[in-house]
Short mmCIF file of C-alpha atoms in Angstrom, two decimals:
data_model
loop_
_atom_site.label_atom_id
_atom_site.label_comp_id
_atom_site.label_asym_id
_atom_site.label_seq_id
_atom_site.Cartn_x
_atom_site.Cartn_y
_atom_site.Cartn_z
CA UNK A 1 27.79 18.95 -12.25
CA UNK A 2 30.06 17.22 -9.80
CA UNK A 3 29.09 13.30 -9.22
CA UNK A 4 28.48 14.26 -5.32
CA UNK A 5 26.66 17.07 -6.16
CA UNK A 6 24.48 14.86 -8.53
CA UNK A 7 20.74 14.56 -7.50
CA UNK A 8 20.01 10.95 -6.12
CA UNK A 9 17.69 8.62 -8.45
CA UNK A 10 14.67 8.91 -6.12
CA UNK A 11 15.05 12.68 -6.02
CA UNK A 12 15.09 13.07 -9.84
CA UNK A 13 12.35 9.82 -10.03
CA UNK A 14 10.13 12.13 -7.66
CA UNK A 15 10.64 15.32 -9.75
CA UNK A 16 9.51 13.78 -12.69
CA UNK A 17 6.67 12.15 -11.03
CA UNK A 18 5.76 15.89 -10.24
CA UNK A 19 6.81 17.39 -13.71
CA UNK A 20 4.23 14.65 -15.11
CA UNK A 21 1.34 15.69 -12.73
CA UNK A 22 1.98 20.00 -13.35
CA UNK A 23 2.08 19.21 -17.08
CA UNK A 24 -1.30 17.30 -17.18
CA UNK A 25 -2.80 19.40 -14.86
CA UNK A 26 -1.75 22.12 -17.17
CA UNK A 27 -3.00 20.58 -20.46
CA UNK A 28 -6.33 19.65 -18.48
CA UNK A 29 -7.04 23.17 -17.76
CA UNK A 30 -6.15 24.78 -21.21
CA UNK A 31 -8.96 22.36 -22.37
CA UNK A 32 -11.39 22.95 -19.96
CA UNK A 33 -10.89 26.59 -20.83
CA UNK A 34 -11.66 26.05 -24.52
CA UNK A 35 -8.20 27.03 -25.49
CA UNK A 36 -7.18 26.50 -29.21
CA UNK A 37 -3.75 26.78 -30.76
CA UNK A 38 -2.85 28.77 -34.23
CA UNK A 39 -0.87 25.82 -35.90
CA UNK A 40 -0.33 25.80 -40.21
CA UNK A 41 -3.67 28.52 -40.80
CA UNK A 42 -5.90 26.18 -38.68
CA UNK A 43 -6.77 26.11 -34.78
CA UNK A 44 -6.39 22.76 -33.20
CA UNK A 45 -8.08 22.44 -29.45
CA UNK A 46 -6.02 22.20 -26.54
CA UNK A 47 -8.09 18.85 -25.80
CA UNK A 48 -7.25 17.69 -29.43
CA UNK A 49 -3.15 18.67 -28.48
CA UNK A 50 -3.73 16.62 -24.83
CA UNK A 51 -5.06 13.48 -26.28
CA UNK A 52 -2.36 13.44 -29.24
CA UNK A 53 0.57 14.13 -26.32
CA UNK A 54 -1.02 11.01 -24.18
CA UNK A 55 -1.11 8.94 -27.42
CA UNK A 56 1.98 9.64 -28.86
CA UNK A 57 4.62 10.50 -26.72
CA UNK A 58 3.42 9.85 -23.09
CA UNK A 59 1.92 6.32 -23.77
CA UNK A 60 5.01 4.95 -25.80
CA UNK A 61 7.85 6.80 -23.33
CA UNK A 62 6.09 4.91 -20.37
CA UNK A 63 5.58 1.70 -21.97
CA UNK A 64 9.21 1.51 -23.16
CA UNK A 65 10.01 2.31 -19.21
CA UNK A 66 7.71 -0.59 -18.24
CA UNK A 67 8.74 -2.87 -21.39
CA UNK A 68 12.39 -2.09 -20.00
CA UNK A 69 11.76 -3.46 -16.55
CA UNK A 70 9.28 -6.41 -17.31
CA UNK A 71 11.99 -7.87 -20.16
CA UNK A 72 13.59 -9.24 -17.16
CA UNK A 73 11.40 -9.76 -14.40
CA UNK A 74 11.29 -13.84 -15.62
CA UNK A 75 14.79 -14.20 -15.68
CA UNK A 76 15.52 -12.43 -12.27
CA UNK A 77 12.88 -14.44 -10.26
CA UNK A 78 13.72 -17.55 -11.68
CA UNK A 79 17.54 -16.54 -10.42
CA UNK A 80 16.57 -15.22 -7.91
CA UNK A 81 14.35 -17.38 -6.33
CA UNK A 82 16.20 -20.30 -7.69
CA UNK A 83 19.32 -19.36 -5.85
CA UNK A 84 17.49 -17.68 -2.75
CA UNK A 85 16.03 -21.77 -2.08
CA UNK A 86 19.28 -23.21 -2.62
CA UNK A 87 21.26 -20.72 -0.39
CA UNK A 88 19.04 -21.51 2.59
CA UNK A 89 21.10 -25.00 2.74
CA UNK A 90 18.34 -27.49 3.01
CA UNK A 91 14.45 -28.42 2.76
CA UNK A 92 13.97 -28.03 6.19
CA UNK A 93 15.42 -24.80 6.19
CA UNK A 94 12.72 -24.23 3.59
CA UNK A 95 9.94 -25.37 5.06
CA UNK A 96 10.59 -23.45 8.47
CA UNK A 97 10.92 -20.01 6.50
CA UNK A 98 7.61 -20.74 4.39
CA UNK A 99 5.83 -21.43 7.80
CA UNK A 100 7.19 -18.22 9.17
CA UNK A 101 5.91 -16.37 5.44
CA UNK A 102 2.31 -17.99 5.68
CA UNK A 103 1.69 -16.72 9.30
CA UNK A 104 3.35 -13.01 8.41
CA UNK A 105 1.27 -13.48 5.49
CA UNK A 106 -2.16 -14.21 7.77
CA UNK A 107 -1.34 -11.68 10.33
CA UNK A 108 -0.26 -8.76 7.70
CA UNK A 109 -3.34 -9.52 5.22
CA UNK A 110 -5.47 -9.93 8.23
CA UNK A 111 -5.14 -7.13 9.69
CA UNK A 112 -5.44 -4.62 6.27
CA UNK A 113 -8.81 -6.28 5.81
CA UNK A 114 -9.84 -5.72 8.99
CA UNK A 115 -8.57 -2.08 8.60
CA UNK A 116 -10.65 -1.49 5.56
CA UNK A 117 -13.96 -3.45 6.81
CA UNK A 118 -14.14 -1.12 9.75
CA UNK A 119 -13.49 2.18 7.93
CA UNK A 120 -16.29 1.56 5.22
CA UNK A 121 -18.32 0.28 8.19
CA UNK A 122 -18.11 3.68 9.64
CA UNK A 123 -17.67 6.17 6.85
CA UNK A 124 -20.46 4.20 4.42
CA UNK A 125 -19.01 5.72 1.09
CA UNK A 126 -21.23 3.91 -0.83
CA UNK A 127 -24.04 5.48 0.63
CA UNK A 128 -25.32 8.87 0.19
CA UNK A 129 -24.32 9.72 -3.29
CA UNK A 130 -26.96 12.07 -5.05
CA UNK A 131 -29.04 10.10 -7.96
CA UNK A 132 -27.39 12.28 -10.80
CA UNK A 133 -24.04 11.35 -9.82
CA UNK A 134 -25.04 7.95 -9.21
CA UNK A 135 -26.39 7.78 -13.30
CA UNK A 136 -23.11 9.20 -14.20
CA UNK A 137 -20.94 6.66 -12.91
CA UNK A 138 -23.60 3.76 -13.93
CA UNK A 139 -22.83 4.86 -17.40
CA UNK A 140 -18.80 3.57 -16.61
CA UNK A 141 -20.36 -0.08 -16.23
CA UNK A 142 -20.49 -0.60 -19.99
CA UNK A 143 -17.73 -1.22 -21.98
CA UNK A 144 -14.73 -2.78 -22.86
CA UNK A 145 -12.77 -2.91 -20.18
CA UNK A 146 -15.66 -4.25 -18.04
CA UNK A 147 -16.82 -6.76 -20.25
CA UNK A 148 -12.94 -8.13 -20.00
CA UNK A 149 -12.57 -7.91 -16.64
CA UNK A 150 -16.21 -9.93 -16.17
CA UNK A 151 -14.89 -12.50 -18.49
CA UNK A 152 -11.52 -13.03 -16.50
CA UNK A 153 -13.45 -13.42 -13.49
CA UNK A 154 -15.59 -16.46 -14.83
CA UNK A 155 -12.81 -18.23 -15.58
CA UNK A 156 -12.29 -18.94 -11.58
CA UNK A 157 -10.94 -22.60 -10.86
CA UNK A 158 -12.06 -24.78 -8.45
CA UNK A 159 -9.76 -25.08 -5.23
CA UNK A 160 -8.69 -28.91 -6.54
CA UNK A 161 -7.81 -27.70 -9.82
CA UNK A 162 -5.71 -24.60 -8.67
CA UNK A 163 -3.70 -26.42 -6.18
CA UNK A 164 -2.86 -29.12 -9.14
CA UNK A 165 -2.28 -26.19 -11.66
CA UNK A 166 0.03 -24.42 -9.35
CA UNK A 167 3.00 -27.88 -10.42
CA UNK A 168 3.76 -26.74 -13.88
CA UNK A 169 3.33 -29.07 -16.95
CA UNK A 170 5.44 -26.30 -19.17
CA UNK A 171 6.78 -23.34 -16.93
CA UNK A 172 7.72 -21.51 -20.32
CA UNK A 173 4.05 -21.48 -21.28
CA UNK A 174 3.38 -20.18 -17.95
CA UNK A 175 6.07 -17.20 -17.53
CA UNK A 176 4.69 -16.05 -21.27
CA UNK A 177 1.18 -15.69 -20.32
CA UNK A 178 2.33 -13.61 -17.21
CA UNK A 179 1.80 -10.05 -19.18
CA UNK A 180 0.38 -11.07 -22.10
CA UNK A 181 -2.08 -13.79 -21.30
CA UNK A 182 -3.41 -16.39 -23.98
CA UNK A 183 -7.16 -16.17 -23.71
CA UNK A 184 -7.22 -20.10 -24.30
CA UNK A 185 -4.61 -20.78 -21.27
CA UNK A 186 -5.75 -22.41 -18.72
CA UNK A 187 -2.82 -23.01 -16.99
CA UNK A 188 -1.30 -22.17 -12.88
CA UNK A 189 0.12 -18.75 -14.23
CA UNK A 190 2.71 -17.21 -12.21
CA UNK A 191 2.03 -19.51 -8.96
CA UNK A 192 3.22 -22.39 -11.12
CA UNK A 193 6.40 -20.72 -12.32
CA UNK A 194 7.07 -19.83 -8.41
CA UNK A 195 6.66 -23.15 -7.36
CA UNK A 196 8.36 -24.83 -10.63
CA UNK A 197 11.63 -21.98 -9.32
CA UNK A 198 11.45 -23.34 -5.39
CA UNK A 199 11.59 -27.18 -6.52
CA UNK A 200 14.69 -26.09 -9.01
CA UNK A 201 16.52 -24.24 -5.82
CA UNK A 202 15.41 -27.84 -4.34
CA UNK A 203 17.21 -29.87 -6.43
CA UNK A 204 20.13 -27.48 -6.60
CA UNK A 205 20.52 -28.31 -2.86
CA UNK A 206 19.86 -32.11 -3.14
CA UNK A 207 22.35 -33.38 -5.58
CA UNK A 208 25.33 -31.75 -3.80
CA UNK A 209 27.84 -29.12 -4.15
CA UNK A 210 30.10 -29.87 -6.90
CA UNK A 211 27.56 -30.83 -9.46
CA UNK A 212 25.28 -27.95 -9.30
CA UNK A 213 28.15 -25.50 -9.05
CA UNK A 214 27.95 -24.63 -12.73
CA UNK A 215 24.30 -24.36 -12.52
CA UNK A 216 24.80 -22.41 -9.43
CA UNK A 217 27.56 -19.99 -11.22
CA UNK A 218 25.23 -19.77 -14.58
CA UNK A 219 22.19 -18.30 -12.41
CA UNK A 220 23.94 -15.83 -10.32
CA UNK A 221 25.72 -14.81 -13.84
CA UNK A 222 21.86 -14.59 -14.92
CA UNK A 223 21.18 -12.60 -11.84
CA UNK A 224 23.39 -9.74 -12.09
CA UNK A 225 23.15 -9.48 -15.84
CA UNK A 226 19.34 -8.86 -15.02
CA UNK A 227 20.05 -6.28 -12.57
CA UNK A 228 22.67 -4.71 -14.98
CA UNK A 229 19.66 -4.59 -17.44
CA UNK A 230 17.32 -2.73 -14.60
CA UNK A 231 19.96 -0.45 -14.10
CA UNK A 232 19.63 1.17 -17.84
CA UNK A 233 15.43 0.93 -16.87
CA UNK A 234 16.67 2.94 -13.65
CA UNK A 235 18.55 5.99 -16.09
CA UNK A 236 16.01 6.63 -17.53
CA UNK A 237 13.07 6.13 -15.03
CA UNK A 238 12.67 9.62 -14.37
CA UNK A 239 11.47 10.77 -18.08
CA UNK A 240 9.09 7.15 -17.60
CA UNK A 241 7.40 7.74 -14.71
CA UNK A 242 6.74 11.40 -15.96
CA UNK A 243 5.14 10.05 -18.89
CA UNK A 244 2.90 7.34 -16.88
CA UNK A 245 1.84 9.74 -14.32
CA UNK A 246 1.07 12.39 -17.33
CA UNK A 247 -1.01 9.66 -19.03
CA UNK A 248 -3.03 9.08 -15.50
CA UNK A 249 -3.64 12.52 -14.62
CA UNK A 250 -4.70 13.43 -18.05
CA UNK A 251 -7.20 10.57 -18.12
CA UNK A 252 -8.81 11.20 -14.60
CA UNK A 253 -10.61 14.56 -14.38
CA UNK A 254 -11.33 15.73 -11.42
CA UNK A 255 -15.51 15.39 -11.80
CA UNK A 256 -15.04 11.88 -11.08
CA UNK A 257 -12.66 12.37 -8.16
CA UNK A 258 -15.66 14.88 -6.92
CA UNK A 259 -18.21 12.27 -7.16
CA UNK A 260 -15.84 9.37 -5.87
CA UNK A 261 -14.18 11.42 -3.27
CA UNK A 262 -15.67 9.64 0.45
CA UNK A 263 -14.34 6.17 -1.48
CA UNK A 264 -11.23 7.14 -2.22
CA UNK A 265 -10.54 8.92 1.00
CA UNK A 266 -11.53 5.47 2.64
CA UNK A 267 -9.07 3.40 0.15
CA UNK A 268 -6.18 5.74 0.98
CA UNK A 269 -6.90 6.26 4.57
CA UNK A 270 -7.02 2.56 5.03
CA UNK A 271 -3.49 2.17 2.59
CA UNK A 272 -2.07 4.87 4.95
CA UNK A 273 -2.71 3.01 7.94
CA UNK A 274 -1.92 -0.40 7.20
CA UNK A 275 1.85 1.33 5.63
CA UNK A 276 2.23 3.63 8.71
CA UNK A 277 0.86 2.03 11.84
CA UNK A 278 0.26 -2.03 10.78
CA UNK A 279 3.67 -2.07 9.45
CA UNK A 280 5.72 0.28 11.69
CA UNK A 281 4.15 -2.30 14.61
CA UNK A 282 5.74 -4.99 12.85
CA UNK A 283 9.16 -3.73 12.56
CA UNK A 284 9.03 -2.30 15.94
CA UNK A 285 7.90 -5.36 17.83
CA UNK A 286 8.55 -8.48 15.60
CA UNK A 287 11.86 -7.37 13.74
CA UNK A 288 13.43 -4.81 16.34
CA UNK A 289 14.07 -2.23 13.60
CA UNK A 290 13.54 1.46 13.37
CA UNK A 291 10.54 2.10 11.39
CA UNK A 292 11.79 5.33 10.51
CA UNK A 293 14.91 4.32 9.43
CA UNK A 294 13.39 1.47 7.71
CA UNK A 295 11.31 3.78 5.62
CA UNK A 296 14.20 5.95 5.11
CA UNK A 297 16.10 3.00 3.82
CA UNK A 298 13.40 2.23 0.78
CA UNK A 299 12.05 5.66 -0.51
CA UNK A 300 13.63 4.08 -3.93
CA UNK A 301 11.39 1.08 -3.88
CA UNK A 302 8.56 2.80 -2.60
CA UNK A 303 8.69 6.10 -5.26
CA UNK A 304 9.11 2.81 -8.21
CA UNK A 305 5.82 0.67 -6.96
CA UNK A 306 4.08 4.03 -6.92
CA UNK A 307 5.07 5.17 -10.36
CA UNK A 308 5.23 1.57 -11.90
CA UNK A 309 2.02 0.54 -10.44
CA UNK A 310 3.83 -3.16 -10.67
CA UNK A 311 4.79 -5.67 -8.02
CA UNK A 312 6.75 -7.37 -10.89
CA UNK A 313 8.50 -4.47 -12.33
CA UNK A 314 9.37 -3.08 -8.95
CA UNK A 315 10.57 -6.45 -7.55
CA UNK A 316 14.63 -5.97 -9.11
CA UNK A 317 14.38 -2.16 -7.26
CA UNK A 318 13.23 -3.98 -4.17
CA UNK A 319 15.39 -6.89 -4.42
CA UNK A 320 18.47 -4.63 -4.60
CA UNK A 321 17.70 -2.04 -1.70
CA UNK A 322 16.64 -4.99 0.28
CA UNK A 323 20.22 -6.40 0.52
CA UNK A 324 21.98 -3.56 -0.39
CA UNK A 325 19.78 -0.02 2.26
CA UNK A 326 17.58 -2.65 4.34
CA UNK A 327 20.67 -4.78 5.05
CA UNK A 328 18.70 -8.33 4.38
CA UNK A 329 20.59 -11.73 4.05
CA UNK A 330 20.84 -12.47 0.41
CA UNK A 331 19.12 -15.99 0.63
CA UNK A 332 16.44 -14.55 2.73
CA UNK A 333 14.92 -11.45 0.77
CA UNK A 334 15.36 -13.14 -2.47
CA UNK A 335 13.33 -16.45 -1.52
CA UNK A 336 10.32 -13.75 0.64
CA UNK A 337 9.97 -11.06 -2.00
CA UNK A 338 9.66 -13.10 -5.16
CA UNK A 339 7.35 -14.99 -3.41
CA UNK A 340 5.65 -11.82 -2.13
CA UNK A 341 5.37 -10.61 -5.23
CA UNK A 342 2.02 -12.91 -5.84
CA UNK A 343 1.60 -13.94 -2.53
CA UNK A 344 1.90 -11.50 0.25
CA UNK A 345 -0.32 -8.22 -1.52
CA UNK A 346 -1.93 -6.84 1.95
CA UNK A 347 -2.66 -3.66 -0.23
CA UNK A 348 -4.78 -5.63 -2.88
CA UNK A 349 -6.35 -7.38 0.04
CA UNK A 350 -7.64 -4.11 2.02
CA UNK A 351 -8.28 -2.82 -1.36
CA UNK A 352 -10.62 -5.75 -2.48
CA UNK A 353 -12.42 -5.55 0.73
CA UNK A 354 -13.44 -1.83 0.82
CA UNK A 355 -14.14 -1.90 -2.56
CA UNK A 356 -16.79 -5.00 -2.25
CA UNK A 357 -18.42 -3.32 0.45
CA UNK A 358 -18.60 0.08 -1.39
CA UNK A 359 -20.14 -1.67 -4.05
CA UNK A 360 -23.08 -3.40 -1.69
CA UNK A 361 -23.48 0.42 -0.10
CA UNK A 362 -24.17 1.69 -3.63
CA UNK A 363 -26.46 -0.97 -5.12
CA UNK A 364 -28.66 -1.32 -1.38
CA UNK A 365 -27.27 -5.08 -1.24
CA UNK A 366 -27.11 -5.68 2.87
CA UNK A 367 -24.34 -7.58 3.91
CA UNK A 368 -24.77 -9.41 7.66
CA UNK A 369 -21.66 -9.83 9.63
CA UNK A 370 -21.51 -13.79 8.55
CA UNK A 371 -21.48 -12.01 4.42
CA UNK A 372 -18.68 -9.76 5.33
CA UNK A 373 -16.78 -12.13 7.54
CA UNK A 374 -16.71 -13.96 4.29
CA UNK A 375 -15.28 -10.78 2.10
CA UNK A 376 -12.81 -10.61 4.59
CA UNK A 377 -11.52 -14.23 4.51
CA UNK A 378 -11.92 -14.02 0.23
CA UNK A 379 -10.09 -10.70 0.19
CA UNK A 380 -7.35 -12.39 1.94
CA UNK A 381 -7.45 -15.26 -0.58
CA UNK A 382 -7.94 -13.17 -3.22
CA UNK A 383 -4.45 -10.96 -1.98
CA UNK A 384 -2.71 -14.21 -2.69
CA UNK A 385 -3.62 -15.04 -6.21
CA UNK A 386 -3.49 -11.48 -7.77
CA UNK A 387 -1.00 -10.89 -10.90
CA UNK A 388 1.75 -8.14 -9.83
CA UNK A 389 0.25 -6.24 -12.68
CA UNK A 390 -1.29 -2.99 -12.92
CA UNK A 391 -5.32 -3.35 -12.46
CA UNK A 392 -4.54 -7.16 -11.92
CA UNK A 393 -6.76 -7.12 -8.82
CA UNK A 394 -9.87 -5.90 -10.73
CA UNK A 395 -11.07 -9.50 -12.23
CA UNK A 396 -11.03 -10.33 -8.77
CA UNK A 397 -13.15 -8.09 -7.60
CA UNK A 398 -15.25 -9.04 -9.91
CA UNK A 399 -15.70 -12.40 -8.84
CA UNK A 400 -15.89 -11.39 -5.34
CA UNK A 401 -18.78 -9.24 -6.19
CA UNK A 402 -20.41 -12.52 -7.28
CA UNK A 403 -19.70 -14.17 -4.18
CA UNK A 404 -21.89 -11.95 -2.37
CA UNK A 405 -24.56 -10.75 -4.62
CA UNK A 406 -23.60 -7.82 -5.74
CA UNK A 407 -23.78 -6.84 -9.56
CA UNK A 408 -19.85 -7.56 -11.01
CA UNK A 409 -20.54 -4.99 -13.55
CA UNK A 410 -20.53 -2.56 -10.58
CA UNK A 411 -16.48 -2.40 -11.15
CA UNK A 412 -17.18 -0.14 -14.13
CA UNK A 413 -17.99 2.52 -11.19
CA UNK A 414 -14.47 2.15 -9.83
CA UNK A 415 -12.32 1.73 -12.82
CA UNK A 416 -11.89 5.62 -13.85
CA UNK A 417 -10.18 5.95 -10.02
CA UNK A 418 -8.50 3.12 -10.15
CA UNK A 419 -5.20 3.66 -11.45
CA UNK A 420 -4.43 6.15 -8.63
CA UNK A 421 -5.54 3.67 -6.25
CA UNK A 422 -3.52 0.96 -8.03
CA UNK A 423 -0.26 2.85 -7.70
CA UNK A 424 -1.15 3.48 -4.13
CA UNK A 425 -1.72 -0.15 -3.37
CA UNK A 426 0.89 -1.47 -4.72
CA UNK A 427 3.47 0.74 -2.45
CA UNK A 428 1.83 -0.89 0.01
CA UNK A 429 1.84 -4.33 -1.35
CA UNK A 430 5.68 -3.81 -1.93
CA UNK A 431 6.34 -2.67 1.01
CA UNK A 432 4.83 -5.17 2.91
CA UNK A 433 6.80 -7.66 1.53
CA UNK A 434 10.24 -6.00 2.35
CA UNK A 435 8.69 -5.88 6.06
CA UNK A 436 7.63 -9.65 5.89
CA UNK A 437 11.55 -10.59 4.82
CA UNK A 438 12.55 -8.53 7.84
CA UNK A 439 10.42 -9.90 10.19
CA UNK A 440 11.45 -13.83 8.82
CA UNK A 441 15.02 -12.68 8.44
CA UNK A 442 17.09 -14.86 10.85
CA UNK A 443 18.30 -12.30 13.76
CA UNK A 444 21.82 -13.24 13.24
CA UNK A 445 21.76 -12.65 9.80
CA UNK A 446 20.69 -9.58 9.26
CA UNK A 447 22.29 -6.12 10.23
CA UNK A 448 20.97 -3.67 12.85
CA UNK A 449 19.98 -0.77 10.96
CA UNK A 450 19.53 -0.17 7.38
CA UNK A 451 22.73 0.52 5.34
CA UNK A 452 23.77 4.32 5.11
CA UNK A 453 23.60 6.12 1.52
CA UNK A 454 26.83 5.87 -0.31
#
């Protein structure tokens, strides 16, 4: 096949997103049926050949994708960030483009929470569900993965002590914990290595030209090595998404989507709108851009955070369409979406919100407009300090849930569901930040419309 007649990488990223869906749903229904295969004189289930598929070859395939694009996700923000600081030409410079983040921050968080409080105020999905469905998912609130997620939420900070954590005492102790955290670390995780990257782009700035050159040189060498890397990731991201959407859909059965259905709907509907209408107001009336060309511009990044389930391992994708489809100064999108990464997660935000209130519904805990005034303002918080990880969000729901009375173990309810609704949050969280960088983006810097396909 001809290079131009070559399907495009979110074309081929999308068909194996599908390929991994038809092929679980497949598998699913041969074991639901009872179906058995003949293999050496004995039969061996069709759920016995599903599980051993997820195990062995969907599980590892995905988690060398994922391994591929997390190997350099330290690297590339430290560059990226690094560089993004020192390109804006001084601390003022700084400081006027982190006001302009906070309050795109505040309106864009704002108004997702606000989204999701007033659809689970009028839908009440928590309410209504028949008592044997109700046992049924009470039996998810034992077990592992609760018990860990409990124990990450009492390990909550006080304000003082976060804000001190978040300047770095060893910023290599703190970029190693970001994936696979030390249970005795106590330190500012990935906040501290964010703000331990803006004071290096500082200095770079302060001591002048011609002695950080080298420095300068050596991190955007780092830079597009890191990219280089992503682009092997990129090859072969169609067979990895395939295999991380077959592991998902193999897991989930549809029972539990049954049973779960009016909260879901509420997540998504609420995801939908903040993407669609939240957003597309942004672009239109802060940024003067085309929302649909906008959207047009990022179907990679969007198809990757979706797949990925990862603000970190979609942030080289987003980094590269940003400058590259979207048409964002260099300096710019590089300082706003490694920072966004953590800090701007509107998604997790709406997310956290609905799913506190949910939680209150099913358990008969009343919250007063002063109690969910507070959910809102905590969700928001909460958006800010969540790891770009996939089910980061869910020890923070936890101690939300505390906040407000509601049993934490309740999260056991939500955790079969929440994978879809992790992918689906984090295309908006991702998203989101490419708007915010467009909306901050100086207007003389930046280019009219996204840039065409190639």
């Amino acid at each position: 096949m001809s290079e131009k007649r070559r399907l495009s990488l979110p074309v081929r990223i999308l068909l194996g997103l599908l390929a991994g869906v038809a092929l679980a749903a497949i598998g699913r229904t041969l074991a639901a049926e009872g179906y058995a295969l003949r293999w050496g004189g004995k039969l061996i289930p069709a759920e016995d050949i599903l599980d051993w598929t997820t195990s062995n070859v969907a599980q590892p395939v995905g988690n060398i994708f994922l391994n591929l694009m997390f190997m350099v996700v330290i690297p590339l923000v430290f560059s990226s960030l690094a560089l993004g600081v020192a390109g804006l030409g001084d601390l003022k410079t700084v400081g006027r483009l982190g006001g302009k983040i906070l309050a795109g921050t505040i309106l864009l968080s704002g108004a997702s929470v606000i989204i999701g409080l007033v659809l689970v105020n009028t839908f009440k999905p928590g309410m209504g569900i028949e008592e044997s469905a109700r046992a049924k998912l009470m039996e998810r609130t034992t077990g592992a993965d609760v018990e860990k997620s409990l124990k990450l939420a009492e390990q909550s900070k006080p304000f003082a002590q976060v804000i001190s954590d978040s300047f770095s005492r060893n910023p290599v102790e703190d970029a190693a914990n970001l994936f696979t955290p030390n249970p005795n670390y106590r330190g500012g995780g990935i906040m501290a290595f964010l703000v331990f990257c803006i004071i290096v782009g500082a200095a770079i700035t302060s001591v002048g030209v011609e002695k950080s050159a080298p420095v300068v040189k050596f991190l955007e060498s780092l830079q597009e090595l890191c990219m280089a890397v992503i682009g092997y990731a990129m090859a072969f991201a169609p067979f990895g998404v395939a295999a991380l959407i077959f592991q998902t859909s193999a897991k989930i059965g549809l029972s539990l989507f049954v049973v779960l259905g009016k909260y879901i709907a509420v997540v998504l509907a609420g995801l939908l709108i903040q993407l669609l209408v939240t957003y597309s107001a942004a672009l239109w009336l802060v940024a003067r851009r085309s929302p649909l060309k906008f959207f047009a511009a990022i179907e990679e990044v969007i198809i990757t955070a979706f797949s990925t389930s990862s603000s970190n391992a979609t942030l080289p994708t987003s980094l590269r369409v940003s400058q590259t489809r979207v048409g964002l100064p260099k300096s710019t999108s590089s300082f706003v979406l490694t920072v966004g990464a953590t800090g701007n997660q509107n998604g997790t935000a709406l997310f956290e919100g609905i799913t506190v209130l949910f939680l209150a519904q099913f358990f008969g805990v009343h919250l007063d407009i002063h109690a969910q005034c507070t959910v809102v303002l905590m969700s928001m918080l909460a958006g800010v300090g969540t790891a770009g990880v996939p089910g980061g969000s869910i020890p923070l729901i936890a101690l939300l849930l505390q906040q407000v009375g509601v049993p934490a173990a309740g999260i056991g309810i939500i955790l079969g569901v929440d994978r879809l609704l992790d992918m689906s949050r984090t295309v908006v969280n991702v998203v989101g930040d490419i708007v915010l960088a467009t909306m901050v983006s100086p207007k003389d810097g930046i280019q009219n419309e996204p840039v065409a396909d190639a």
